[in-house]
Short mmCIF file of C-alpha atoms and ligand atoms in Angstrom, two decimals:
data_model
loop_
_atom_site.label_atom_id
_atom_site.label_comp_id
_atom_site.label_asym_id
_atom_site.label_seq_id
_atom_site.Cartn_x
_atom_site.Cartn_y
_atom_site.Cartn_z
CA MET A 134 8.66 17.21 -0.32
CA GLY A 135 6.37 16.02 -2.57
CA ILE A 136 6.92 13.41 -5.98
CA ASN A 137 10.00 12.78 -7.46
CA THR A 138 11.38 11.14 -10.90
CA VAL A 139 12.85 8.30 -10.93
CA LYS A 140 14.59 6.08 -14.99
CA LEU A 141 11.84 3.35 -16.17
CA GLY A 142 13.76 -0.03 -16.06
CA LYS A 143 16.58 0.95 -17.74
CA THR A 144 15.06 3.16 -20.16
CA GLY A 145 16.13 6.85 -20.33
CA LEU A 146 12.51 7.86 -19.37
CA ASN A 147 11.63 9.76 -16.76
CA VAL A 148 8.66 8.94 -13.97
CA SER A 149 6.84 9.77 -11.12
CA GLU A 150 8.21 8.08 -8.44
CA LEU A 151 3.91 6.99 -7.28
CA ALA A 152 2.27 6.39 -10.83
CA LEU A 153 -1.45 7.87 -11.00
CA GLY A 154 -4.09 5.08 -11.27
CA THR A 155 -7.14 5.62 -13.27
CA ALA A 156 -8.87 2.37 -12.12
CA ARG A 157 -11.83 4.02 -10.74
CA PHE A 158 -12.47 6.29 -12.40
CA GLY A 159 -15.99 6.59 -14.81
CA SER A 160 -15.98 2.48 -13.18
CA GLN A 161 -20.17 2.17 -11.79
CA ARG A 162 -20.04 1.21 -8.43
CA SER A 163 -23.21 -2.26 -6.71
CA ASP A 164 -25.47 0.70 -5.57
CA GLY A 165 -24.71 2.48 -9.76
CA GLU A 166 -22.28 5.58 -8.32
CA LYS A 167 -20.08 6.57 -9.84
CA GLU A 168 -17.29 5.74 -8.73
CA ILE A 169 -15.44 8.32 -8.95
CA SER A 170 -16.68 11.48 -11.38
CA ARG A 171 -15.47 13.03 -14.59
CA ASP A 172 -15.31 16.30 -11.11
CA GLN A 173 -13.51 14.03 -9.11
CA ALA A 174 -11.43 12.62 -11.43
CA HIS A 175 -10.09 16.28 -12.61
CA ARG A 176 -9.88 17.08 -9.06
CA LEU A 177 -7.00 14.15 -8.63
CA LEU A 178 -5.65 14.93 -11.31
CA ASP A 179 -5.18 18.73 -10.56
CA ARG A 180 -3.69 18.01 -7.05
CA TYR A 181 -1.31 14.93 -7.98
CA ALA A 182 0.15 17.36 -10.85
CA GLU A 183 0.65 19.84 -9.20
CA ALA A 184 2.55 17.98 -6.04
CA GLY A 185 5.15 16.94 -9.37
CA GLY A 186 3.14 14.14 -10.49
CA ASN A 187 3.80 12.97 -14.26
CA PHE A 188 2.82 9.48 -14.65
CA ILE A 189 -0.92 8.60 -15.46
CA ASP A 190 -1.95 4.81 -15.14
CA MET A 191 -5.82 3.84 -17.65
CA ALA A 192 -6.18 0.98 -19.36
CA ASP A 193 -8.62 0.64 -22.58
CA VAL A 194 -10.64 -0.68 -20.61
CA TYR A 195 -10.73 0.84 -17.36
CA GLY A 196 -15.00 2.93 -17.17
CA GLY A 197 -15.68 1.86 -20.23
CA GLY A 198 -12.96 3.80 -21.84
CA ARG A 199 -14.14 7.03 -20.29
CA ALA A 200 -11.08 7.10 -17.34
CA GLU A 201 -9.02 7.50 -20.77
CA GLU A 202 -12.01 10.12 -21.72
CA TYR A 203 -11.74 12.18 -18.60
CA VAL A 204 -7.52 12.11 -19.00
CA GLY A 205 -8.15 13.75 -22.39
CA ASP A 206 -10.77 16.41 -21.30
CA TRP A 207 -8.35 17.30 -18.45
CA LEU A 208 -5.11 16.98 -21.24
CA GLY A 209 -6.53 19.64 -23.44
CA GLU A 210 -6.20 22.29 -20.98
CA GLN A 211 -2.47 20.87 -20.15
CA ASP A 212 1.12 21.09 -22.45
CA ARG A 213 0.35 16.95 -22.86
CA ASP A 214 3.89 16.32 -23.41
CA LYS A 215 4.63 16.47 -19.72
CA PHE A 216 2.78 13.46 -18.88
CA ILE A 217 3.57 10.07 -19.43
CA LEU A 218 0.88 8.70 -20.62
CA ALA A 219 -0.27 4.77 -20.40
CA SER A 220 -2.38 1.90 -20.99
CA LYS A 221 -3.31 -1.32 -22.22
CA ILE A 222 -5.16 -3.05 -24.00
CA TYR A 223 -6.59 -7.22 -23.62
CA TRP A 224 -10.11 -6.71 -21.87
CA PRO A 225 -13.20 -7.91 -24.04
CA THR A 226 -14.53 -4.11 -25.20
CA ARG A 227 -17.63 -5.63 -26.70
CA GLU A 228 -19.43 -8.64 -26.51
CA ASP A 229 -19.67 -11.75 -27.88
CA ASP A 230 -16.73 -10.64 -30.88
CA PRO A 231 -14.60 -12.94 -30.31
CA ASN A 232 -12.24 -10.52 -32.28
CA ALA A 233 -12.83 -7.04 -29.67
CA GLN A 234 -10.57 -9.34 -27.18
CA GLY A 235 -7.07 -10.44 -26.96
CA LEU A 236 -3.95 -9.16 -28.65
CA ASN A 237 -4.76 -10.71 -31.93
CA ARG A 238 -3.79 -7.80 -34.62
CA LYS A 239 -7.19 -6.26 -35.34
CA HIS A 240 -8.31 -6.06 -31.35
CA LEU A 241 -4.66 -4.42 -30.92
CA ARG A 242 -5.16 -1.82 -33.71
CA THR A 243 -9.06 -0.30 -32.66
CA GLN A 244 -7.31 -0.43 -29.89
CA ILE A 245 -4.76 1.47 -29.80
CA ASP A 246 -6.99 4.01 -32.35
CA ASN A 247 -9.79 4.24 -29.30
CA ILE A 248 -7.13 5.24 -26.96
CA LEU A 249 -5.31 7.88 -29.37
CA ASN A 250 -8.89 9.04 -29.51
CA ARG A 251 -10.06 9.02 -26.24
CA LEU A 252 -6.59 10.87 -25.01
CA GLY A 253 -7.08 12.86 -27.81
CA THR A 254 -3.52 13.23 -27.98
CA ASP A 255 -1.01 11.37 -30.75
CA TYR A 256 0.71 8.98 -29.34
CA VAL A 257 0.59 6.86 -25.08
CA ASP A 258 4.23 6.48 -23.79
CA LEU A 259 4.12 3.52 -22.59
CA LEU A 260 1.52 1.00 -23.84
CA TYR A 261 1.02 -2.40 -21.55
CA ILE A 262 -0.48 -5.81 -22.91
CA HIS A 263 -2.91 -5.86 -19.98
CA ARG A 264 -2.56 -10.23 -19.91
CA TRP A 265 -1.03 -12.48 -22.43
CA ASP A 266 -3.01 -13.81 -24.76
CA ASN A 267 -2.48 -17.61 -24.59
CA GLU A 268 -5.22 -17.55 -28.47
CA THR A 269 -2.77 -15.04 -29.98
CA PRO A 270 0.66 -16.48 -31.15
CA VAL A 271 3.33 -13.76 -29.26
CA ALA A 272 5.09 -13.32 -33.06
CA GLU A 273 1.55 -12.03 -33.96
CA PHE A 274 1.41 -9.60 -30.58
CA MET A 275 5.31 -8.37 -30.47
CA ARG A 276 5.20 -7.41 -34.50
CA THR A 277 2.34 -5.35 -33.90
CA LEU A 278 3.17 -3.82 -30.83
CA ASN A 279 6.73 -3.12 -32.52
CA GLY A 280 4.62 -1.52 -35.25
CA PHE A 281 3.43 0.78 -32.85
CA VAL A 282 7.02 1.81 -31.84
CA ASN A 283 8.23 1.77 -35.28
CA ASP A 284 5.01 4.58 -36.25
CA GLY A 285 5.70 6.59 -32.50
CA ARG A 286 2.22 6.12 -31.50
CA VAL A 287 3.76 4.53 -28.48
CA HIS A 288 7.01 5.08 -26.83
CA TYR A 289 7.47 1.63 -24.77
CA LEU A 290 6.43 -2.05 -23.76
CA GLY A 291 5.00 -3.66 -20.97
CA ALA A 292 3.48 -6.53 -19.40
CA SER A 293 1.21 -6.60 -16.74
CA ASN A 294 -0.24 -9.01 -14.11
CA ARG A 295 1.16 -12.63 -12.74
CA ASP A 296 -0.14 -13.80 -16.50
CA PRO A 297 2.07 -13.92 -17.98
CA ASN A 298 4.46 -14.71 -15.35
CA ALA A 299 8.55 -15.01 -15.71
CA TRP A 300 8.92 -17.33 -18.69
CA GLN A 301 5.99 -15.53 -20.63
CA VAL A 302 7.78 -12.27 -20.73
CA VAL A 303 11.20 -14.04 -21.30
CA LYS A 304 9.90 -15.06 -23.61
CA ALA A 305 7.78 -12.69 -25.44
CA ASN A 306 11.70 -10.44 -25.22
CA GLU A 307 12.92 -13.19 -26.36
CA ILE A 308 11.59 -13.20 -29.38
CA ALA A 309 11.42 -9.71 -30.22
CA LYS A 310 15.33 -9.27 -29.79
CA ARG A 311 16.50 -12.11 -32.41
CA GLU A 312 13.68 -10.41 -34.48
CA GLY A 313 14.83 -7.03 -33.40
CA TRP A 314 11.60 -5.87 -32.25
CA GLU A 315 11.34 -3.87 -29.32
CA PRO A 316 10.83 -5.25 -26.30
CA PHE A 317 8.45 -4.92 -23.06
CA THR A 318 10.71 -2.74 -20.78
CA ASN A 319 8.53 -2.61 -18.54
CA THR A 320 5.79 -4.48 -16.18
CA GLN A 321 3.02 -3.82 -14.27
CA ILE A 322 1.31 -6.54 -11.37
CA ILE A 323 -0.02 -6.59 -7.41
CA VAL A 324 2.80 -6.18 -5.50
CA ASN A 325 1.84 -5.45 -1.22
CA LEU A 326 2.59 -5.79 1.70
CA VAL A 327 0.29 -8.68 2.36
CA ASP A 328 1.30 -10.45 -1.26
CA ARG A 329 4.37 -10.48 -2.55
CA GLN A 330 3.84 -13.60 -4.70
CA ILE A 331 5.81 -12.49 -6.90
CA GLU A 332 8.84 -13.17 -5.18
CA PRO A 333 9.53 -16.53 -5.64
CA GLU A 334 9.69 -16.25 -9.91
CA TYR A 335 8.68 -13.14 -11.37
CA LEU A 336 10.56 -10.84 -9.26
CA PRO A 337 13.89 -12.76 -10.15
CA MET A 338 12.96 -12.27 -14.06
CA VAL A 339 12.34 -8.74 -13.36
CA GLU A 340 15.92 -8.39 -11.18
CA SER A 341 17.77 -9.77 -13.84
CA TYR A 342 16.85 -8.14 -16.58
CA GLY A 343 16.27 -4.43 -15.16
CA LEU A 344 12.42 -4.52 -16.00
CA GLY A 345 10.61 -2.01 -14.56
CA LEU A 346 9.01 -2.93 -12.35
CA MET A 347 5.42 -0.56 -10.73
CA PRO A 348 2.91 -2.25 -8.31
CA PHE A 349 -0.57 -2.05 -8.60
CA SER A 350 -3.00 -2.05 -5.39
CA PRO A 351 0.01 -1.53 -3.05
CA LEU A 352 -2.47 -0.52 0.18
CA ALA A 353 -4.28 -3.21 -0.91
CA GLY A 354 -7.36 -1.66 -1.35
CA GLY A 355 -6.94 0.02 0.92
CA PHE A 356 -7.25 -2.68 3.66
CA LEU A 357 -2.77 -1.48 4.17
CA THR A 358 -4.57 2.00 4.96
CA GLY A 359 -5.53 0.47 8.55
CA LYS A 360 -9.18 1.51 8.44
CA TYR A 361 -10.61 -1.80 8.70
CA GLU A 362 -9.89 -4.29 11.94
CA ARG A 363 -10.46 -7.25 12.69
CA ASP A 364 -14.06 -8.45 14.17
CA GLU A 365 -14.91 -5.29 12.87
CA SER A 366 -17.33 -4.50 9.69
CA PRO A 367 -15.58 -2.79 6.47
CA PRO A 368 -16.67 1.14 7.54
CA GLU A 369 -19.29 2.88 5.57
CA GLY A 370 -18.44 3.27 1.57
CA SER A 371 -14.88 1.87 1.20
CA ARG A 372 -14.27 -0.82 -0.94
CA GLY A 373 -14.33 -3.39 1.92
CA ALA A 374 -18.37 -1.87 2.53
CA HIS A 375 -19.42 -3.06 -1.75
CA GLU A 376 -16.95 -5.90 -2.47
CA ASP A 377 -17.54 -9.26 -2.22
CA ARG A 378 -13.74 -10.09 -3.00
CA PHE A 379 -12.12 -7.19 -1.73
CA ARG A 380 -12.91 -8.64 2.56
CA GLU A 381 -12.27 -12.47 1.21
CA MET A 382 -8.82 -11.50 -0.07
CA TYR A 383 -8.23 -9.30 2.40
CA LEU A 384 -10.12 -9.11 5.70
CA THR A 385 -7.59 -12.11 6.53
CA ASP A 386 -6.64 -13.64 10.25
CA GLU A 387 -3.20 -13.45 8.66
CA ASN A 388 -3.40 -9.96 6.94
CA PHE A 389 -4.63 -8.65 9.90
CA ASP A 390 -1.31 -9.77 12.21
CA VAL A 391 0.85 -8.09 8.94
CA LEU A 392 -1.02 -4.18 9.42
CA ASP A 393 -0.48 -5.06 13.46
CA THR A 394 3.79 -4.91 11.91
CA VAL A 395 3.26 -1.80 10.27
CA ARG A 396 0.95 -0.71 12.84
CA GLU A 397 3.74 -0.54 15.32
CA VAL A 398 6.40 0.03 12.39
CA ALA A 399 4.00 3.75 11.91
CA ASP A 400 4.04 4.69 15.50
CA GLU A 401 7.92 3.84 16.07
CA TYR A 402 8.30 6.69 12.39
CA ASN A 403 4.81 8.97 14.41
CA ALA A 404 3.45 7.95 10.26
CA SER A 405 0.25 6.80 9.75
CA VAL A 406 -0.06 3.32 8.08
CA VAL A 407 -0.58 4.65 4.83
CA GLN A 408 2.50 6.07 5.43
CA VAL A 409 4.74 3.46 5.78
CA SER A 410 2.98 0.99 2.89
CA LEU A 411 3.56 2.53 0.54
CA ALA A 412 7.03 3.57 2.15
CA TRP A 413 8.25 0.19 2.21
CA LEU A 414 7.07 -0.43 -1.91
CA LEU A 415 9.05 3.14 -2.40
CA GLN A 416 12.44 1.68 -0.56
CA HIS A 417 11.88 -1.22 -1.71
CA PRO A 418 15.20 -1.57 -4.63
CA ALA A 419 13.41 -3.51 -7.36
CA VAL A 420 10.74 -1.58 -7.65
CA THR A 421 9.93 1.76 -9.85
CA ALA A 422 6.90 2.90 -9.07
CA PRO A 423 3.29 2.11 -7.02
CA VAL A 424 0.12 3.02 -9.29
CA ILE A 425 -1.94 4.62 -6.28
CA GLY A 426 -5.45 4.58 -6.44
CA PRO A 427 -6.77 7.17 -4.45
CA ARG A 428 -11.27 7.67 -4.64
CA THR A 429 -11.01 11.43 -3.10
CA VAL A 430 -8.10 14.54 -2.54
CA ASP A 431 -7.65 13.45 0.57
CA GLN A 432 -6.38 10.13 0.30
CA LEU A 433 -4.36 11.02 -2.85
CA GLU A 434 -2.57 13.27 -0.28
CA ALA A 435 -2.48 10.61 2.14
CA ASN A 436 -0.38 8.97 -0.05
CA ILE A 437 1.68 11.45 -1.44
CA ASP A 438 2.70 12.14 2.11
CA ALA A 439 4.64 8.33 2.06
CA THR A 440 7.34 10.54 0.14
CA ASP A 441 8.43 12.06 3.32
CA VAL A 442 9.07 8.77 5.56
CA ASP A 443 13.05 7.31 5.46
CA LEU A 444 12.77 3.55 6.46
CA SER A 445 15.24 1.90 8.69
CA GLU A 446 17.76 -0.45 6.87
CA ASP A 447 15.94 -2.44 10.21
CA ALA A 448 12.83 -1.14 9.81
CA PHE A 449 12.52 -2.42 6.25
CA GLU A 450 13.39 -5.58 6.75
CA ARG A 451 10.62 -5.85 9.77
CA LEU A 452 7.54 -5.37 6.91
CA SER A 453 9.92 -7.82 4.77
CA GLU A 454 9.70 -10.34 7.38
CA ALA A 455 6.57 -10.02 8.92
CA THR A 456 4.61 -11.38 5.50
CA SER A 457 5.26 -14.86 4.07
CA VAL A 458 6.55 -15.35 0.98
CA PRO A 459 4.65 -18.45 -0.59
CA TYR A 460 7.75 -20.97 -2.01
N1 NAP B 291 -2.61 -4.13 -14.77
C1 NAP B 291 -3.49 -4.88 -13.27
O1 NAP B 291 -4.63 -5.87 -13.89
C2 NAP B 291 -3.98 -3.44 -12.76
C3 NAP B 291 -5.74 -4.56 -11.36
C4 NAP B 291 -5.86 -3.62 -10.28
C5 NAP B 291 -4.89 -1.86 -11.10
N2 NAP B 291 -4.40 -1.47 -11.58
C6 NAP B 291 -4.30 -0.22 -11.30
O2 NAP B 291 -3.90 0.51 -9.63
C7 NAP B 291 -3.86 1.42 -9.41
C8 NAP B 291 -4.86 1.23 -7.75
O3 NAP B 291 -5.06 -0.18 -7.55
P1 NAP B 291 -5.75 -0.28 -7.08
O4 NAP B 291 -7.10 0.92 -6.43
O5 NAP B 291 -6.05 -1.82 -5.73
O6 NAP B 291 -5.06 0.96 -5.47
P2 NAP B 291 -5.10 0.38 -3.75
O7 NAP B 291 -4.10 2.15 -3.49
O8 NAP B 291 -4.93 -0.23 -2.98
O9 NAP B 291 -5.84 0.49 -3.51
C9 NAP B 291 -7.19 2.06 -3.84
C10 NAP B 291 -7.49 2.53 -2.66
O10 NAP B 291 -7.42 1.92 -1.33
C11 NAP B 291 -7.97 3.28 -0.07
N3 NAP B 291 -7.63 4.79 0.05
C12 NAP B 291 -6.33 4.38 -0.58
N4 NAP B 291 -5.75 6.12 0.17
C13 NAP B 291 -6.71 5.99 1.17
C14 NAP B 291 -6.66 6.57 2.41
N5 NAP B 291 -5.40 7.65 2.21
N6 NAP B 291 -6.83 6.58 3.65
C15 NAP B 291 -8.29 5.64 2.73
N7 NAP B 291 -8.30 4.98 2.36
C16 NAP B 291 -7.41 5.34 0.86
C17 NAP B 291 -9.43 4.03 -1.42
O11 NAP B 291 -10.26 2.99 -1.61
P3 NAP B 291 -12.04 3.29 -0.66
O12 NAP B 291 -12.12 4.44 0.04
O13 NAP B 291 -12.91 2.61 -2.09
O14 NAP B 291 -11.64 2.38 0.23
C18 NAP B 291 -8.59 3.46 -2.59
O15 NAP B 291 -9.87 3.49 -3.79
C19 NAP B 291 -5.68 1.31 -10.22
O16 NAP B 291 -6.28 2.81 -10.16
C20 NAP B 291 -5.16 0.72 -11.56
O17 NAP B 291 -4.05 2.33 -12.25
C21 NAP B 291 -3.86 -1.88 -12.23
#
């Protein structure tokens, strides 16, 4: 079937129902290998675009800037205006420099220039704060971001991560509204079948204000692909094989119980665990577009195949009930 488009929250922008994440483009693994090389990144981008995808998710720090460079090279051969480019700013870009991080005006202005230079474009469609900055006044960063929208370098604004929490997003948007500045119209936060922490507070905020919702790590970093087994070592070369944090976060008995339900549903639909896990997000009424992070073209194909699965209400509910929601 291929990738369809949806509206980004209440905006008029049409974005792909699956966004392509680039966090691993040019990033270094613990063994020194590049997780996704320039060539591999270009193959992923080619296949994603060929399948109808237009939405590329980046951040200024991914691969130390290499993610945006790889995308920029590739865009040079494309019609840039056909793509929705998103990036993020917050994390440090220089060691021991308190101004080279956060959401202070100096860092925001430096980084928007760096992002546009690396991408070789005049504008990004969507700029996120990568997280909240407790040390910069809200009005300082909202006014600065509004300036980027006014001068055309940014089209829409987003807030990423659990920190800002719901009230902080609302506070920033209330200040923006009062001042006539551009508000956050989109959010990006972790959501998947084994991480439902947004549900008590953040999700009602997203729904109540009609914000876009881009779940990141939709496959729980690969856990929800079915390639990990209870009481077995992670497969060689997988994220679980080389990241302690991944093993601590995901390889738990509770998560394997959820996976059992996903496998049951997958069998009923003659589908894969990947398809069912992503279909649950694709069919979630609050979700705009999950941000997928395939490392290979085969993984990308398997992710795209999720758009072919149509879960019944009953299957959707069984999956939703398989996870305990924290209150
Ligand atoms: N805003 C934020 O703070 C934030 C944070 C995290 C991520 N993100 C965004 O979200 C994107 C996706 O995050 P994520 O990489 O954690 O997403 P994910 O979809 O949960 O995990 C992707 C990983 O799962 C494995 N995988 C994917 N498809 C597979 C398949 N068909 N078969 C087997 N394994 C498969 C691969 O890992 P291995 O092959 O290495 O095992 C792949 O790198 C990032 O690139 C970034 O753009 C944003």
